[in-house]
Coordinates of C-alpha atoms and ligand atoms in Angstrom, one line a residue:
M204 CA 0.0 0.0 0.0
S205 CA 1.3 3.4 -0.9
T206 CA 1.5 6.3 1.4
A207 CA -1.3 8.1 -0.4
S208 CA -3.8 9.5 2.0
K209 CA -6.4 8.7 -0.6
P210 CA -5.6 5.2 -1.9
K211 CA -6.6 4.3 -5.5
I212 CA -9.8 2.3 -5.1
A213 CA -11.3 -0.5 -7.2
I214 CA -15.0 -1.2 -6.6
L215 CA -16.0 -4.7 -7.7
G216 CA -19.8 -4.8 -8.3
Y217 CA -22.1 -2.0 -9.0
G218 CA -25.3 -3.1 -7.2
S219 CA -26.9 -1.7 -4.0
Q220 CA -23.7 -1.0 -2.1
G221 CA -21.2 -0.8 -5.0
R222 CA -23.0 2.1 -6.8
A223 CA -23.4 4.1 -3.5
H224 CA -19.8 3.5 -2.4
A225 CA -18.4 4.3 -5.9
L226 CA -20.3 7.6 -6.2
N227 CA -19.7 8.8 -2.7
L228 CA -16.0 8.0 -2.8
R229 CA -15.7 9.8 -6.2
D230 CA -17.5 12.8 -4.8
S231 CA -15.1 12.7 -1.8
G232 CA -12.2 13.1 -4.1
F233 CA -11.0 9.5 -4.4
D234 CA -9.7 7.9 -7.7
V235 CA -12.3 5.2 -8.2
T236 CA -12.3 2.5 -10.8
V237 CA -15.4 0.2 -11.1
G238 CA -14.7 -3.4 -12.0
L239 CA -17.5 -5.3 -13.7
R240 CA -18.0 -8.2 -16.0
P241 CA -18.3 -6.9 -19.6
G242 CA -21.9 -7.0 -20.6
G243 CA -23.0 -7.6 -17.0
P244 CA -26.4 -6.2 -15.8
T245 CA -25.0 -3.1 -14.1
E246 CA -22.5 -2.0 -16.6
I247 CA -24.9 0.4 -18.3
K248 CA -25.7 2.0 -14.9
A249 CA -22.0 2.5 -14.1
K250 CA -21.5 4.1 -17.6
A251 CA -24.5 6.3 -17.1
D252 CA -23.0 7.5 -13.9
G253 CA -19.9 8.6 -15.7
F254 CA -17.6 5.6 -14.9
A255 CA -15.6 3.8 -17.5
P256 CA -15.8 0.2 -16.1
K257 CA -12.9 -2.1 -16.5
T258 CA -12.9 -5.9 -16.1
P259 CA -12.6 -7.0 -12.5
A260 CA -9.0 -8.2 -13.1
E261 CA -7.9 -4.8 -14.7
A262 CA -9.5 -2.8 -11.9
V263 CA -7.8 -5.0 -9.2
R264 CA -4.4 -4.6 -10.9
G265 CA -4.4 -0.8 -10.7
A266 CA -5.7 -0.5 -7.2
E267 CA -4.3 0.1 -3.7
L268 CA -7.6 -0.7 -2.1
V269 CA -10.0 -3.3 -3.5
A270 CA -13.6 -3.2 -2.3
V271 CA -15.5 -6.5 -2.8
L272 CA -19.1 -5.5 -3.4
T273 CA -20.5 -8.4 -5.4
P274 CA -23.0 -10.8 -3.9
D275 CA -21.6 -12.7 -1.0
M276 CA -22.0 -16.1 -2.7
V277 CA -19.9 -15.2 -5.8
Q278 CA -17.0 -13.7 -3.7
P279 CA -15.0 -16.9 -3.0
Q280 CA -14.7 -17.7 -6.7
L281 CA -14.0 -14.1 -7.6
Y282 CA -11.3 -13.9 -4.9
G283 CA -9.6 -17.1 -6.1
E284 CA -9.8 -16.5 -9.8
T285 CA -9.5 -12.8 -10.2
I286 CA -8.5 -10.9 -7.0
E287 CA -5.7 -13.0 -5.5
P288 CA -3.8 -13.4 -8.8
N289 CA -4.0 -9.7 -9.6
I290 CA -4.0 -7.7 -6.4
A291 CA -0.8 -5.8 -5.7
P292 CA 1.4 -7.0 -2.8
G293 CA 0.5 -5.2 0.4
A294 CA -2.8 -3.8 -0.9
C295 CA -5.9 -3.5 1.2
L296 CA -8.8 -5.8 0.7
L297 CA -12.2 -4.5 1.9
F298 CA -15.5 -6.2 2.5
A299 CA -18.9 -4.8 3.3
H300 CA -20.0 -7.9 5.2
G301 CA -17.8 -10.4 7.1
F302 CA -19.5 -13.6 5.9
N303 CA -16.9 -15.1 3.7
V304 CA -13.9 -14.4 5.9
H305 CA -15.7 -15.3 9.1
Y306 CA -17.0 -18.6 7.7
G307 CA -13.7 -19.5 6.1
Q308 CA -14.8 -19.2 2.5
I309 CA -12.1 -16.7 1.7
A310 CA -8.6 -16.9 3.3
P311 CA -6.9 -13.7 2.1
R312 CA -3.3 -13.7 1.1
E313 CA -1.0 -13.0 4.0
D314 CA 0.6 -9.8 2.6
L315 CA -2.7 -8.0 2.4
D316 CA -4.5 -5.7 4.8
V317 CA -8.0 -7.1 5.3
V318 CA -10.8 -4.8 6.6
L319 CA -14.5 -4.5 6.8
V320 CA -16.6 -1.4 6.4
A321 CA -20.3 -2.1 6.7
P322 CA -22.8 0.7 6.4
K323 CA -25.9 -0.1 8.5
G324 CA -28.4 0.6 5.7
P325 CA -29.1 -0.3 2.1
G326 CA -27.1 1.3 -0.6
A327 CA -29.8 3.7 -1.9
L328 CA -29.8 5.2 1.6
V329 CA -26.0 5.4 1.8
R330 CA -26.1 7.5 -1.4
R331 CA -29.1 9.6 -0.5
E332 CA -27.8 10.5 3.0
Y333 CA -24.4 11.4 1.5
E334 CA -26.0 13.7 -1.0
I335 CA -27.9 15.6 1.6
G336 CA -24.8 16.0 3.8
R337 CA -25.6 13.2 6.3
G338 CA -24.5 9.6 6.5
V339 CA -25.5 6.1 7.3
P340 CA -23.7 4.9 10.4
S341 CA -21.1 2.2 9.7
V342 CA -19.2 -0.4 11.6
Y343 CA -15.6 -1.3 10.7
A344 CA -13.2 -4.1 11.6
V345 CA -9.7 -5.3 10.9
H346 CA -9.1 -8.9 10.1
Q347 CA -5.4 -8.7 9.0
D348 CA -3.1 -5.7 9.6
K349 CA 0.1 -6.2 7.6
S350 CA 0.9 -2.6 7.0
G351 CA 0.1 -1.4 10.5
R352 CA -2.3 1.0 8.9
A353 CA -5.3 -1.2 8.2
E354 CA -7.5 0.6 10.7
E355 CA -6.6 3.9 9.0
F356 CA -7.6 2.6 5.6
A357 CA -10.9 1.4 7.0
L358 CA -11.6 4.8 8.6
T359 CA -10.5 6.6 5.4
Y360 CA -13.0 4.6 3.4
C361 CA -15.7 5.0 6.0
A362 CA -15.2 8.8 5.8
G363 CA -15.2 8.6 2.0
I364 CA -18.6 6.9 1.8
G365 CA -20.0 9.3 4.5
G366 CA -20.3 6.8 7.3
A367 CA -17.8 8.5 9.5
R368 CA -19.8 11.6 9.7
Q369 CA -21.9 9.6 12.1
N370 CA -20.6 7.2 14.7
A371 CA -18.3 4.7 13.1
I372 CA -18.1 1.8 15.6
R373 CA -15.2 -0.6 15.6
T374 CA -16.3 -4.2 15.6
T375 CA -14.9 -7.6 14.6
F376 CA -15.6 -9.7 11.5
K377 CA -17.3 -12.2 13.8
E378 CA -19.5 -9.7 15.5
E379 CA -20.5 -7.9 12.3
T380 CA -21.3 -11.2 10.5
E381 CA -23.4 -12.7 13.4
T382 CA -25.3 -9.5 14.3
D383 CA -26.0 -8.6 10.7
L384 CA -27.4 -12.0 9.9
F385 CA -29.4 -12.0 13.1
G386 CA -30.8 -8.6 12.5
E387 CA -31.9 -9.3 8.9
Q388 CA -33.4 -12.7 9.8
A389 CA -35.1 -12.1 13.1
V390 CA -36.1 -8.4 13.0
L391 CA -35.6 -6.3 9.9
C392 CA -36.4 -8.5 6.9
G393 CA -37.6 -11.9 8.1
G394 CA -39.3 -10.8 11.4
A395 CA -40.9 -7.7 9.9
T396 CA -42.3 -9.3 6.8
K397 CA -43.8 -12.3 8.6
L398 CA -45.3 -10.0 11.2
V399 CA -46.9 -7.8 8.6
Q400 CA -48.2 -10.8 6.6
A401 CA -49.5 -12.6 9.6
G402 CA -51.3 -9.5 10.9
W403 CA -52.9 -8.8 7.5
E404 CA -54.0 -12.5 7.2
T405 CA -55.5 -12.4 10.6
L406 CA -57.7 -9.4 9.8
V407 CA -58.7 -10.6 6.3
E408 CA -59.5 -14.1 7.5
A409 CA -61.8 -12.5 10.1
G410 CA -63.7 -10.8 7.3
Y411 CA -62.2 -7.3 7.3
Q412 CA -61.5 -5.4 4.0
P413 CA -58.1 -6.3 2.6
E414 CA -57.5 -2.6 1.8
V415 CA -58.1 -1.5 5.4
A416 CA -56.0 -4.4 6.7
Y417 CA -53.2 -3.2 4.3
Y418 CA -53.2 0.3 5.8
E419 CA -53.2 -1.0 9.4
C420 CA -50.5 -3.8 9.0
L421 CA -48.2 -2.5 6.3
H422 CA -48.6 1.1 5.3
E423 CA -48.7 2.6 8.8
L424 CA -45.6 0.7 9.9
K425 CA -43.6 3.5 8.2
L426 CA -44.9 6.1 10.6
I427 CA -43.8 4.0 13.6
V428 CA -40.4 3.2 12.1
D429 CA -39.8 6.8 11.3
L430 CA -40.5 7.6 15.0
F431 CA -38.1 4.8 16.1
Y432 CA -35.4 6.2 13.7
E433 CA -35.8 9.8 15.0
G434 CA -36.1 9.2 18.7
G435 CA -36.5 5.6 19.6
I436 CA -39.4 3.9 21.3
T437 CA -39.7 7.0 23.6
R438 CA -40.6 9.1 20.6
M439 CA -43.3 6.6 19.5
H440 CA -44.9 6.8 22.9
E441 CA -44.9 10.6 22.6
F442 CA -46.9 10.5 19.4
I443 CA -49.4 7.6 19.7
S444 CA -52.6 7.8 21.7
E445 CA -52.9 6.6 25.3
T446 CA -55.2 3.8 24.0
A447 CA -52.5 2.7 21.5
Q448 CA -49.9 2.8 24.3
Y449 CA -52.0 0.8 26.7
G450 CA -52.8 -1.8 24.0
A451 CA -49.2 -2.0 22.9
L452 CA -47.8 -2.4 26.4
T453 CA -50.3 -5.1 27.4
R454 CA -50.6 -7.0 24.1
G455 CA -47.2 -6.8 22.3
T456 CA -46.0 -9.7 24.4
Y457 CA -48.9 -11.9 23.2
V458 CA -47.0 -11.9 19.9
I459 CA -43.4 -11.7 21.1
D460 CA -43.9 -14.3 23.8
D461 CA -41.5 -16.7 25.4
D462 CA -41.8 -19.0 22.3
A463 CA -40.9 -16.2 20.0
R464 CA -37.9 -15.3 22.1
A465 CA -36.9 -19.0 22.1
Q466 CA -37.1 -19.0 18.3
M467 CA -34.9 -15.9 18.2
K468 CA -32.3 -17.7 20.2
K469 CA -32.5 -20.6 17.8
I470 CA -31.9 -18.3 14.9
L471 CA -28.8 -16.9 16.7
A472 CA -27.5 -20.4 17.5
E473 CA -27.8 -21.5 13.9
I474 CA -25.8 -18.4 12.9
Q475 CA -23.1 -18.9 15.6
D476 CA -22.6 -22.6 14.9
G477 CA -22.5 -22.2 11.1
T478 CA -25.7 -24.1 10.4
F479 CA -27.2 -21.1 8.5
A480 CA -24.0 -20.4 6.5
R481 CA -23.7 -24.1 5.4
Q482 CA -27.3 -24.2 4.4
W483 CA -27.2 -21.0 2.4
I484 CA -23.9 -22.0 0.6
A485 CA -25.4 -25.4 -0.2
E486 CA -28.6 -23.9 -1.5
Y487 CA -26.7 -21.5 -3.7
A488 CA -24.5 -24.3 -5.0
A489 CA -27.5 -26.4 -5.8
G490 CA -29.2 -23.7 -7.9
N491 CA -31.4 -21.9 -5.4
A492 CA -34.6 -23.8 -6.0
N493 CA -35.8 -23.5 -2.5
Y494 CA -34.8 -19.8 -2.2
K495 CA -36.6 -19.0 -5.5
A496 CA -39.8 -20.8 -4.4
L497 CA -39.9 -19.1 -1.0
K498 CA -39.3 -15.7 -2.6
Q499 CA -42.0 -16.3 -5.2
A500 CA -44.4 -17.1 -2.4
D501 CA -43.6 -13.7 -0.8
L502 CA -44.0 -11.9 -4.2
E503 CA -47.4 -13.7 -4.8
H504 CA -48.7 -13.1 -1.3
P505 CA -52.2 -11.5 -1.7
I506 CA -51.1 -8.4 0.3
E507 CA -48.8 -7.5 -2.6
A508 CA -51.7 -7.2 -5.1
V509 CA -53.8 -5.1 -2.6
G510 CA -50.8 -2.8 -2.0
K511 CA -50.0 -2.4 -5.6
K512 CA -53.5 -1.2 -6.3
L513 CA -53.6 1.2 -3.3
R514 CA -50.1 2.6 -4.0
A515 CA -51.1 3.5 -7.6
N516 CA -53.1 6.3 -6.0
M517 CA -50.3 7.5 -3.8
K518 CA -48.9 10.0 -6.3
W519 CA -46.0 11.0 -4.0
L520 CA -44.5 7.6 -4.3
S521 CA -43.8 8.0 -8.0
T522 CA -41.7 11.1 -7.3
A523 CA -39.7 9.5 -4.5
P524 CA -36.1 8.4 -5.2
Q525 CA -36.1 5.0 -6.8
A526 CA -34.4 2.2 -4.9
P527 CA -32.6 -0.5 -6.9
A528 CA -35.2 -3.1 -7.9
K529 CA -34.2 -5.8 -5.4
S530 CA -33.7 -3.5 -2.4
A531 CA -37.1 -3.4 -0.8
A532 CA -35.6 -2.3 2.5
A533 CA -34.5 1.0 0.9
K534 CA -38.0 1.8 0.0
S535 CA -39.2 1.7 3.6
A536 CA -36.3 3.9 4.6
R537 CA -37.2 6.8 2.3
K538 CA -37.1 10.3 3.7
P539 CA -40.1 11.1 5.9
Q540 CA -43.1 12.0 3.8
P541 CA -45.8 13.6 5.9
E542 CA -48.5 12.8 3.3
A543 CA -47.7 9.1 3.6
A544 CA -48.2 9.1 7.4
Ligands
NAD894 P1 -26.0 -6.5 -5.3 O1 -26.6 -7.9 -5.6 O2 -26.9 -5.4 -5.2 O3 -24.9 -6.2 -6.5 C1 -24.0 -7.0 -6.9 C2 -23.1 -6.5 -8.0 O4 -22.1 -7.5 -8.3 C3 -23.8 -6.2 -9.3 O5 -23.2 -5.1 -10.0 C4 -23.6 -7.5 -10.1 O6 -23.7 -7.3 -11.5 C5 -22.1 -7.8 -9.7 N1 -21.7 -9.2 -9.8 C6 -22.5 -10.3 -9.6 N2 -21.8 -11.4 -9.9 C7 -20.5 -11.0 -10.2 C8 -19.3 -11.7 -10.5 N3 -19.3 -13.0 -10.6 N4 -18.2 -10.9 -10.9 C9 -18.3 -9.6 -10.8 N5 -19.4 -8.9 -10.5 C10 -20.5 -9.6 -10.2 O7 -25.1 -6.7 -4.0 P2 -25.2 -5.9 -2.6 O8 -26.5 -6.2 -2.0 O9 -24.7 -4.5 -2.8 O10 -24.1 -6.7 -1.7 C11 -22.7 -6.4 -1.9 C12 -22.0 -6.6 -0.6 O11 -22.5 -5.7 0.4 C13 -22.3 -8.0 0.1 O12 -21.2 -8.4 0.8 C14 -23.4 -7.6 1.1 O13 -23.5 -8.6 2.2 C15 -23.0 -6.3 1.5 N6 -24.0 -5.4 2.1 C16 -25.2 -5.2 1.5 C17 -26.1 -4.4 2.0 C18 -27.4 -4.1 1.3 O14 -28.2 -3.3 1.8 N7 -27.7 -4.6 0.1 C19 -25.9 -3.7 3.2 C20 -24.6 -3.9 3.9 C21 -23.7 -4.8 3.3
MG895 MG1 -26.8 -8.2 5.6

């Protein structure tokens, strides 16, 4: 690694995180090269944003810091075939999620610095917050410190994407991997979607209008989450009625009861002992049949058709910033829109 205070950066992948990191780092004055498979699905986007994408191998060769922002499941092969043979001696290898290093799918070459910078939010938000002069909080970690400056590189990158404007917290690859997987499975993505679907089904099965159930169980969640985001559960209590508070305080534990807590512990145990990682790696290797079927069931859940119809009349949604197609989480994290509450 050179002594440059702003290392030359290669960004591999131009999806949710890759695009946001590349644009933010460029705007922060870094020399950024985007590495993509020629003809790949995001090449057009990178070109439209003013980058001249190189092949991943070329981008890696010219870089002092290589950020691996492709899907987790393609990273081991990409590392073995493209990164390790081309990365400069002593360069810095950066991940946005600790999965492959923590679960032993990638064993980085010994001469490299190996760091993690994980923004705690989807890429669309990482970009939007940067543009309005704010940031998404990030965590960072050092796995391998050959140069003695690995932490400095992580913090420099963190500042470049905007995450160090907020509290950058030092973590470990193990802690980031395990907490990130737990959060997305039990609370943010898995827990939240199944809570919404089950609540909606309960009302509809009891004969209530699907549209009214949609507003109650899905649409209004945004109002609550915005209050959490701004001021925690305290702020929610400041804004909801006494009746809502009393109901929440006495009935929330009907849903999140001891059984639900035991299931959360099971989720965490399967992350910690590697069961989840092995299962996901095997699923991916076998062609994702189960993953695709489960996802299709979510996409075809009747609440989706009801929501599509109702949202067609929410004119403000069509002017809101567009999240990448797959990043549903980004949509719920849009800037507060009073009309929608
Ligand atoms: P993504 O699926 O949105 O984008 C992946 C990009 O990699 C695309 O440009 C795709 O064309 C490219 N790509 C796919 N296969 C490739 C290959 N074989 N060679 C080269 N390029 C290839 O990915 P993402 O969701 O941004 O995830 C990237 C990393 O960021 C992952 O490690 C993920 O865990 C982490 N992360 C994601 C989020 C999020 O909100 N999406 C948040 C924090 C961390
Ligand atoms: Mg994650």
